[in-house]
């Protein structure tokens, strides 16, 4: 019997399930699956009773999936059982060349699986006709993550770990073991981000790409540490290939969104405010720096722009925007008592988001100053901070090179400046670990 099935006709799916006689639990499926899942059951094989980790990977027009599969296959095995779900996807209006590549990828992946049998189960789901309105990485992740929920529900494991990965990424050999250990050591953590490092040297890519990805990753770490310097409670990386969530939490937050890009950022902004969000720093994911047009923004698109514009220096947010944000964050508790010492840049931005009206509502619904601060930062969230950074850039502080900004932030953090982008990135990696 095939180890997976995917049919677009729900009646056919239910009939097939009925024939197997294994999945009568579907008649009593939980609220999340009934309400939010976009597919019937896809995998026609009973999971191992000790299933503890499911890694979900969206795969679109991917000519080189095998290195990822091998990377996960070579991982040290955790105590729990592990499944890998790859969602090979395309839109209903995809070009024939994309569909051909997807079929080739599926054949190659199945052939690889036949020669690589161990305790990790690999499943390949073909979704080649997704509705064009929603087709993209968000919907592909959602299909795979929803199936992971079903797998965990079959064995009554509501705390099972759903890890997100990308089809062109790799990982350290301790990835699965450390993923299991992290959630065991942090039983109250609903989700985590996972340390990542792009390759910044080697023979697989051009010098231009390595230069570009070095500065792009530096930009990501500069922004994250700028938020931390400002004192914001949501200073975490939001990278789709390096995050994980408990099945129960995933369901309670209504699952993954269907966004064509930025799905990781929006998804994690539902999880971080829950509290006890953690960072897994004892392993790493290795995302690819390759050029890509799969999504309208992100690493692949940034690298394409880098090459097209023949850049030598990457520009990022002005450090002064973070400094003003830090001053504002210090004054937030005072807002509970109507004191006002907000920097001009932040004041200008707040006028664009109905600040006074929202502040009045927050005060009205706060029982103490501590509660006020907590509620305030749930309103003044990561989305609004990103909008503020753009507002400050457009109206007050022009972008500066990421090298200059990241070095000046290091000084404010009490650390020595670095002389090159590579050394600067290495220093920020140390800080993030």
XYZ file of N, CA and C in Angstrom, residues 114-296:
549
model
N 12.929 4.773 -0.866
C 12.992 3.313 -0.974
C 14.360 2.767 -0.592
N 15.383 3.601 -0.721
C 16.745 3.171 -0.394
C 17.237 3.706 0.944
N 16.347 4.344 1.679
C 16.732 4.942 2.963
C 15.651 4.667 4.004
N 15.627 3.458 4.457
C 14.637 3.048 5.449
C 15.274 3.032 6.836
N 14.713 3.814 7.749
C 15.126 3.740 9.151
C 13.946 4.138 10.022
N 14.204 4.595 11.225
C 13.110 4.895 12.147
C 12.354 6.171 11.786
N 12.892 6.980 10.901
C 12.199 8.192 10.473
C 11.319 7.870 9.271
N 10.059 8.269 9.343
C 9.125 8.029 8.253
C 9.028 9.277 7.373
N 9.191 9.095 6.070
C 9.100 10.199 5.118
C 7.825 10.064 4.290
N 7.043 11.134 4.244
C 5.806 11.150 3.463
C 5.840 12.316 2.486
N 5.379 12.057 1.262
C 5.368 13.084 0.227
C 3.936 13.283 -0.258
N 3.410 14.450 -0.019
C 2.042 14.787 -0.390
C 2.079 15.684 -1.621
N 1.370 15.288 -2.662
C 1.339 16.078 -3.889
C 0.087 16.950 -3.901
N 0.301 18.248 -3.986
C -0.794 19.232 -4.033
C -0.531 20.178 -5.204
N -0.823 19.698 -6.405
C -0.427 20.438 -7.604
C -1.489 21.380 -8.143
N -2.653 21.432 -7.500
C -3.734 22.268 -8.035
C -4.374 23.098 -6.926
N -3.550 23.792 -6.182
C -4.066 24.650 -5.125
C -4.773 25.859 -5.740
N -5.850 26.330 -5.112
C -6.563 27.498 -5.659
C -5.633 28.697 -5.772
N -5.636 29.334 -6.933
C -4.651 30.391 -7.201
C -4.759 31.561 -6.235
N -5.928 31.770 -5.653
C -6.093 32.870 -4.707
C -5.206 32.697 -3.486
N -4.994 31.446 -3.055
C -4.242 31.194 -1.827
C -2.961 30.386 -2.049
N -2.760 29.848 -3.241
C -1.605 28.979 -3.474
C -0.309 29.681 -3.095
N 0.522 28.995 -2.337
C 1.787 29.569 -1.911
C 2.309 28.870 -0.681
N 3.360 29.423 -0.109
C 4.048 28.757 0.989
C 3.175 28.647 2.232
N 2.345 29.662 2.495
C 1.496 29.607 3.683
C 0.519 28.454 3.626
N -0.187 28.312 2.514
C -1.158 27.230 2.371
C -0.463 25.877 2.379
N 0.698 25.777 1.735
C 1.436 24.512 1.728
C 1.862 24.125 3.141
N 2.375 25.088 3.899
C 2.730 24.792 5.299
C 1.489 24.351 6.070
N 0.384 25.055 5.860
C -0.841 24.749 6.591
C -1.309 23.325 6.313
N -1.302 22.913 5.060
C -1.724 21.556 4.716
C -0.869 20.533 5.455
N 0.450 20.745 5.450
C 1.344 19.815 6.139
C 1.194 19.854 7.642
N 1.053 21.045 8.208
C 0.933 21.174 9.663
C -0.413 20.645 10.154
N -1.464 20.844 9.375
C -2.757 20.263 9.737
C -2.687 18.740 9.724
N -1.958 18.197 8.760
C -1.806 16.740 8.724
C -0.996 16.257 9.918
N -0.018 17.045 10.338
C 0.745 16.704 11.541
C -0.175 16.646 12.752
N -1.117 17.582 12.845
C -2.099 17.555 13.936
C -2.857 16.233 13.922
N -3.312 15.819 12.755
C -4.042 14.548 12.655
C -3.179 13.382 13.125
N -1.916 13.410 12.731
C -1.012 12.321 13.116
C -0.889 12.248 14.634
N -0.739 13.393 15.270
C -0.626 13.410 16.731
C -1.943 13.033 17.399
N -3.061 13.445 16.824
C -4.356 13.091 17.413
C -4.587 11.585 17.369
N -4.071 10.933 16.352
C -4.208 9.478 16.241
C -3.584 8.756 17.423
N -2.501 9.306 17.952
C -1.810 8.662 19.076
C -2.026 9.433 20.371
N -2.980 10.359 20.345
C -3.378 11.100 21.547
C -2.223 11.894 22.153
N -1.384 12.460 21.286
C -0.262 13.282 21.754
C -0.549 14.738 21.421
N -1.150 15.451 22.350
C -1.524 16.842 22.107
C -0.326 17.783 22.214
N 0.764 17.299 22.814
C 1.959 18.130 22.988
C 3.026 17.829 21.940
N 2.675 17.056 20.924
C 3.636 16.739 19.877
C 4.208 17.989 19.227
N 5.444 17.894 18.749
C 6.171 19.042 18.201
C 6.016 19.077 16.686
N 5.522 20.192 16.178
C 5.451 20.426 14.735
C 6.554 21.415 14.380
N 7.541 20.958 13.627
C 8.672 21.810 13.243
C 8.527 22.229 11.789
N 8.834 23.484 11.505
C 8.782 24.006 10.142
C 10.184 24.057 9.550
N 10.268 23.696 8.280
C 11.547 23.635 7.585
C 11.324 24.137 6.162
N 12.386 24.358 5.418
C 12.279 24.724 4.011
C 12.981 23.684 3.152
N 12.548 23.580 1.904
C 13.031 22.518 1.028
C 14.487 22.688 0.622
N 15.033 23.886 0.763
C 16.431 24.112 0.378
C 17.344 24.303 1.584
N 16.836 23.983 2.770
C 17.633 24.148 3.995
C 18.276 22.827 4.405
N 19.257 22.919 5.299
C 19.901 21.758 5.908
C 19.884 21.965 7.414
N 20.392 20.991 8.156
C 20.426 21.141 9.611
C 21.603 20.381 10.199
N 21.965 20.738 11.425
C 22.978 19.989 12.160
C 22.449 18.600 12.501
N 23.369 17.664 12.740
C 22.950 16.289 13.018
C 22.218 16.152 14.348
N 22.379 17.097 15.248
C 21.683 17.010 16.537
C 20.336 17.737 16.520
N 19.868 18.121 15.352
C 18.646 18.920 15.220
C 17.449 18.249 15.891
N 17.183 17.010 15.570
C 16.000 16.331 16.113
C 16.141 16.064 17.607
N 17.323 15.655 18.025
C 17.560 15.384 19.449
C 17.389 16.654 20.269
N 17.971 17.743 19.798
C 17.878 18.999 20.547
C 16.469 19.579 20.519
N 15.749 19.328 19.448
C 14.352 19.762 19.383
C 13.538 19.056 20.466
N 13.732 17.760 20.589
C 13.045 16.995 21.634
C 13.478 17.457 23.022
N 14.795 17.599 23.222
C 15.313 18.007 24.534
C 14.797 19.382 24.943
N 14.729 20.282 23.984
C 14.330 21.659 24.294
C 12.918 21.715 24.870
N 12.000 21.026 24.251
C 10.620 21.074 24.740
C 10.442 20.262 26.021
N 11.285 19.258 26.219
C 11.253 18.532 27.492
C 11.754 19.419 28.629
N 12.798 20.194 28.352
C 13.370 21.070 29.380
C 12.526 22.329 29.605
N 11.678 22.647 28.654
C 10.832 23.842 28.746
C 9.368 23.441 28.579
N 8.819 22.730 29.566
C 7.460 22.187 29.422
C 6.377 23.244 29.269
N 6.659 24.478 29.697
C 5.652 25.539 29.579
C 5.784 26.328 28.277
N 6.792 26.011 27.491
C 7.007 26.749 26.247
C 6.055 26.254 25.161
N 5.244 27.153 24.591
C 4.318 26.730 23.538
C 4.982 26.590 22.176
N 6.108 27.291 21.998
C 6.764 27.317 20.694
C 8.157 27.903 20.849
N 8.960 27.760 19.805
C 10.322 28.307 19.866
C 10.809 28.689 18.480
N 11.775 29.582 18.455
C 12.556 29.823 17.249
C 13.843 29.017 17.382
N 14.442 28.672 16.268
C 15.622 27.812 16.256
C 16.782 28.575 15.616
N 17.946 28.471 16.222
C 19.122 29.183 15.710
C 19.380 28.796 14.254
N 19.748 29.777 13.462
C 20.017 29.540 12.041
C 21.294 30.258 11.639
N 21.966 29.728 10.650
C 23.159 30.367 10.083
C 23.228 30.062 8.591
N 23.154 31.091 7.770
C 23.346 30.896 6.336
C 24.820 30.586 6.056
N 25.118 29.819 5.032
C 26.522 29.657 4.637
C 27.053 30.980 4.099
N 28.219 31.378 4.551
C 28.776 32.675 4.134
C 30.129 32.524 3.434
N 30.513 31.287 3.162
C 31.749 31.023 2.424
C 31.657 29.623 1.836
N 32.455 29.370 0.798
C 32.459 28.047 0.196
C 32.521 28.120 -1.311
N 32.216 26.992 -1.960
C 32.290 26.897 -3.416
C 30.931 26.692 -4.076
N 29.873 26.646 -3.293
C 28.548 26.355 -3.848
C 27.884 27.574 -4.479
N 28.312 28.769 -4.065
C 27.706 29.996 -4.573
C 28.800 30.996 -4.939
N 28.410 32.046 -5.628
C 29.378 33.065 -6.049
C 29.790 33.945 -4.872
N 30.889 34.660 -5.058
C 31.337 35.595 -4.026
C 30.286 36.672 -3.778
N 29.592 37.067 -4.855
C 28.556 38.091 -4.715
C 27.424 37.606 -3.812
N 27.045 36.341 -3.973
C 25.978 35.779 -3.132
C 26.435 35.699 -1.683
N 27.645 35.234 -1.453
C 28.143 35.127 -0.074
C 28.235 36.509 0.583
N 28.662 37.491 -0.185
C 28.712 38.852 0.346
C 27.306 39.350 0.675
N 26.379 39.093 -0.233
C 25.009 39.541 -0.027
C 24.331 38.865 1.146
N 24.492 37.545 1.269
C 23.805 36.835 2.351
C 24.417 37.180 3.700
N 25.720 37.468 3.722
C 26.353 37.904 4.972
C 25.687 39.173 5.489
N 25.489 40.129 4.596
C 24.880 41.394 5.016
C 23.381 41.243 5.280
N 22.727 40.353 4.538
C 21.290 40.154 4.765
C 21.035 39.511 6.127
N 21.811 38.486 6.460
C 21.650 37.876 7.784
C 22.030 38.872 8.878
N 23.049 39.682 8.614
C 23.422 40.720 9.580
C 22.251 41.684 9.796
N 21.556 42.015 8.722
C 20.365 42.872 8.831
C 19.310 42.229 9.732
N 19.067 40.935 9.553
C 18.078 40.241 10.387
C 18.475 40.281 11.857
N 19.749 40.040 12.115
C 20.207 40.006 13.511
C 20.295 41.422 14.093
N 20.649 42.382 13.282
C 20.655 43.785 13.724
C 19.247 44.209 14.137
N 18.266 43.853 13.344
C 16.884 44.237 13.656
C 16.401 43.553 14.929
N 16.661 42.268 15.043
C 16.225 41.526 16.235
C 16.889 42.075 17.490
N 18.174 42.350 17.420
C 18.879 42.869 18.592
C 18.559 44.338 18.849
N 18.181 45.059 17.804
C 17.708 46.421 18.001
C 16.412 46.441 18.793
N 15.519 45.497 18.507
C 14.279 45.376 19.280
C 14.581 45.012 20.729
N 15.544 44.108 20.915
C 15.916 43.723 22.282
C 16.525 44.909 23.026
N 17.378 45.669 22.349
C 17.982 46.857 22.960
C 16.906 47.857 23.377
N 15.873 47.981 22.570
C 14.790 48.915 22.877
C 13.940 48.447 24.053
N 14.053 47.169 24.395
C 13.297 46.654 25.531
C 11.944 46.085 25.173
N 11.756 45.723 23.910
C 10.482 45.162 23.478
C 10.393 43.683 23.838
N 9.212 43.190 24.180
C 9.066 41.805 24.654
C 8.972 40.770 23.541
N 9.107 41.194 22.292
C 8.974 40.230 21.197
C 10.178 40.306 20.262
N 11.355 40.376 20.843
C 12.591 40.424 20.059
C 13.044 38.995 19.752
N 12.415 38.391 18.756
C 12.741 37.034 18.341
C 12.824 36.986 16.820
N 13.646 36.063 16.322
C 13.689 35.834 14.881
C 12.399 35.155 14.437
N 11.963 35.480 13.225
C 10.740 34.887 12.676
C 11.055 34.302 11.304
N 11.774 33.197 11.308
C 12.236 32.552 10.082
C 11.466 31.249 9.882
N 10.807 31.103 8.728
C 9.942 29.952 8.496
C 10.627 28.610 8.570
N 11.905 28.556 8.244
C 12.619 27.278 8.257
C 13.174 26.929 9.623
N 12.982 27.807 10.599
C 13.590 27.561 11.915
C 12.641 27.962 13.034
N 11.509 27.259 13.089
C 10.548 27.472 14.170
C 9.814 26.168 14.439
N 9.282 26.042 15.650
C 8.553 24.834 16.034
C 7.477 25.201 17.040
N 6.395 24.418 17.052
C 5.247 24.712 17.911
C 4.621 23.405 18.379
N 4.069 23.415 19.569
C 3.340 22.244 20.049
C 2.013 22.133 19.297
N 1.576 20.907 19.058
C 0.330 20.677 18.325
C -0.853 21.356 18.997
N -0.952 21.248 20.313
C -2.070 21.845 21.036
C -2.090 23.361 20.860
N -0.922 23.986 20.946
C -0.832 25.438 20.762
C -1.206 25.825 19.342
N -0.704 25.078 18.382
C -1.026 25.326 16.973
C -2.534 25.343 16.763
N -3.215 24.382 17.360
C -4.664 24.296 17.193
C -5.383 25.456 17.880
N -4.955 25.771 19.090
C -5.624 26.839 19.843
C -5.480 28.198 19.160
N -4.417 28.368 18.385
C -4.203 29.634 17.678
C -4.725 29.581 16.240
N -5.564 28.588 15.964
C -6.240 28.451 14.664
C -5.299 28.159 13.505
N -4.140 27.600 13.832
C -3.261 27.080 12.807
C -2.520 28.106 11.973
N -1.877 27.596 10.934
C -1.094 28.425 10.023
C -2.018 29.216 9.107
N -1.573 30.397 8.710
C -2.316 31.223 7.753
C -1.993 30.798 6.321
N -2.676 31.402 5.361
C -2.511 31.042 3.955
C -1.727 32.091 3.167
N -0.984 32.919 3.844
C -0.272 33.996 3.154
C 0.762 33.445 2.171
N 0.923 34.146 1.072
C 1.876 33.735 0.046
C 3.320 34.051 0.438
N 3.491 34.931 1.404
C 4.812 35.273 1.943
C 4.602 35.915 3.302
N 5.623 35.845 4.144
C 5.490 36.425 5.473
C 4.617 35.612 6.402
N 4.270 34.405 5.978
C 3.410 33.551 6.814
C 4.064 33.232 8.148
N 5.392 33.105 8.142
C 6.116 32.792 9.372
C 6.015 33.941 10.376
N 6.208 35.168 9.914
C 6.125 36.337 10.791
C 4.735 36.453 11.414
N 3.709 36.364 10.600
C 2.345 36.517 11.103
C 1.964 35.371 12.037
N 2.410 34.173 11.719
C 2.103 33.023 12.568
C 2.747 33.171 13.939
N 4.028 33.531 13.961
C 4.727 33.639 15.240
C 4.207 34.797 16.085
N 3.651 35.807 15.458
C 3.105 36.915 16.252
C 1.840 36.516 16.999
N 1.268 35.369 16.659
C 0.172 34.827 17.465
C 0.707 34.020 18.638
N 1.919 33.510 18.510
C 2.479 32.614 19.523
C 3.297 33.354 20.576
N 4.090 34.321 20.153
C 4.978 35.021 21.087
C 4.220 35.677 22.237
N 3.076 36.352 21.993
C 2.359 36.986 23.112
C 1.782 36.005 24.129
N 1.770 34.712 23.820
C 1.252 33.730 24.773
C 2.142 33.626 26.006
N 3.394 34.050 25.870
C 4.345 33.934 26.971
C 5.139 32.652 26.890
N 6.298 32.647 27.518
C 7.186 31.478 27.572
C 7.684 31.041 26.195
N 7.642 31.942 25.220
C 8.238 31.642 23.925
C 9.745 31.536 24.125
N 10.367 30.526 23.527
C 11.777 30.248 23.804
C 12.610 30.227 22.525
N 13.921 30.168 22.714
C 14.863 30.075 21.607
C 15.702 28.815 21.776
N 15.725 27.995 20.750
C 16.554 26.790 20.743
C 17.906 27.161 20.145
N 18.951 27.110 20.974
C 20.262 27.613 20.571
C 21.336 26.531 20.496
N 20.975 25.283 20.773
C 21.975 24.217 20.852
C 22.084 23.409 19.561
N 21.394 23.836 18.539
C 21.522 23.247 17.212
C 21.324 24.371 16.212
N 21.365 24.066 14.942
C 21.096 25.131 13.975
C 20.512 24.587 12.682
N 19.726 25.442 12.064
C 19.227 25.239 10.712
C 20.118 26.038 9.774
N 20.354 25.504 8.580
C 21.229 26.160 7.607
C 20.399 26.496 6.371
N 19.797 27.688 6.337
C 18.995 28.072 5.164
C 19.891 28.339 3.961
N 19.317 28.201 2.789
C 20.085 28.452 1.569
C 20.110 29.941 1.236
N 21.237 30.430 0.690
C 21.307 31.830 0.247
C 20.976 31.993 -1.230
N 20.416 30.970 -1.840
C 20.218 31.001 -3.283
C 19.175 32.045 -3.699
N 19.278 32.481 -4.927
C 18.293 33.375 -5.528
C 17.009 32.595 -5.763
N 15.865 33.248 -5.543
C 14.588 32.566 -5.725
C 13.487 33.572 -6.015
N 12.506 33.136 -6.824
C 11.318 33.951 -7.078
C 10.068 33.271 -6.532
N 10.258 32.340 -5.589
C 9.133 31.574 -5.064
C 8.167 32.433 -4.251
N 8.697 33.444 -3.570
C 7.858 34.342 -2.773
C 8.229 35.784 -3.115
N 7.287 36.731 -2.918
C 7.546 38.126 -3.312
C 8.557 38.849 -2.445
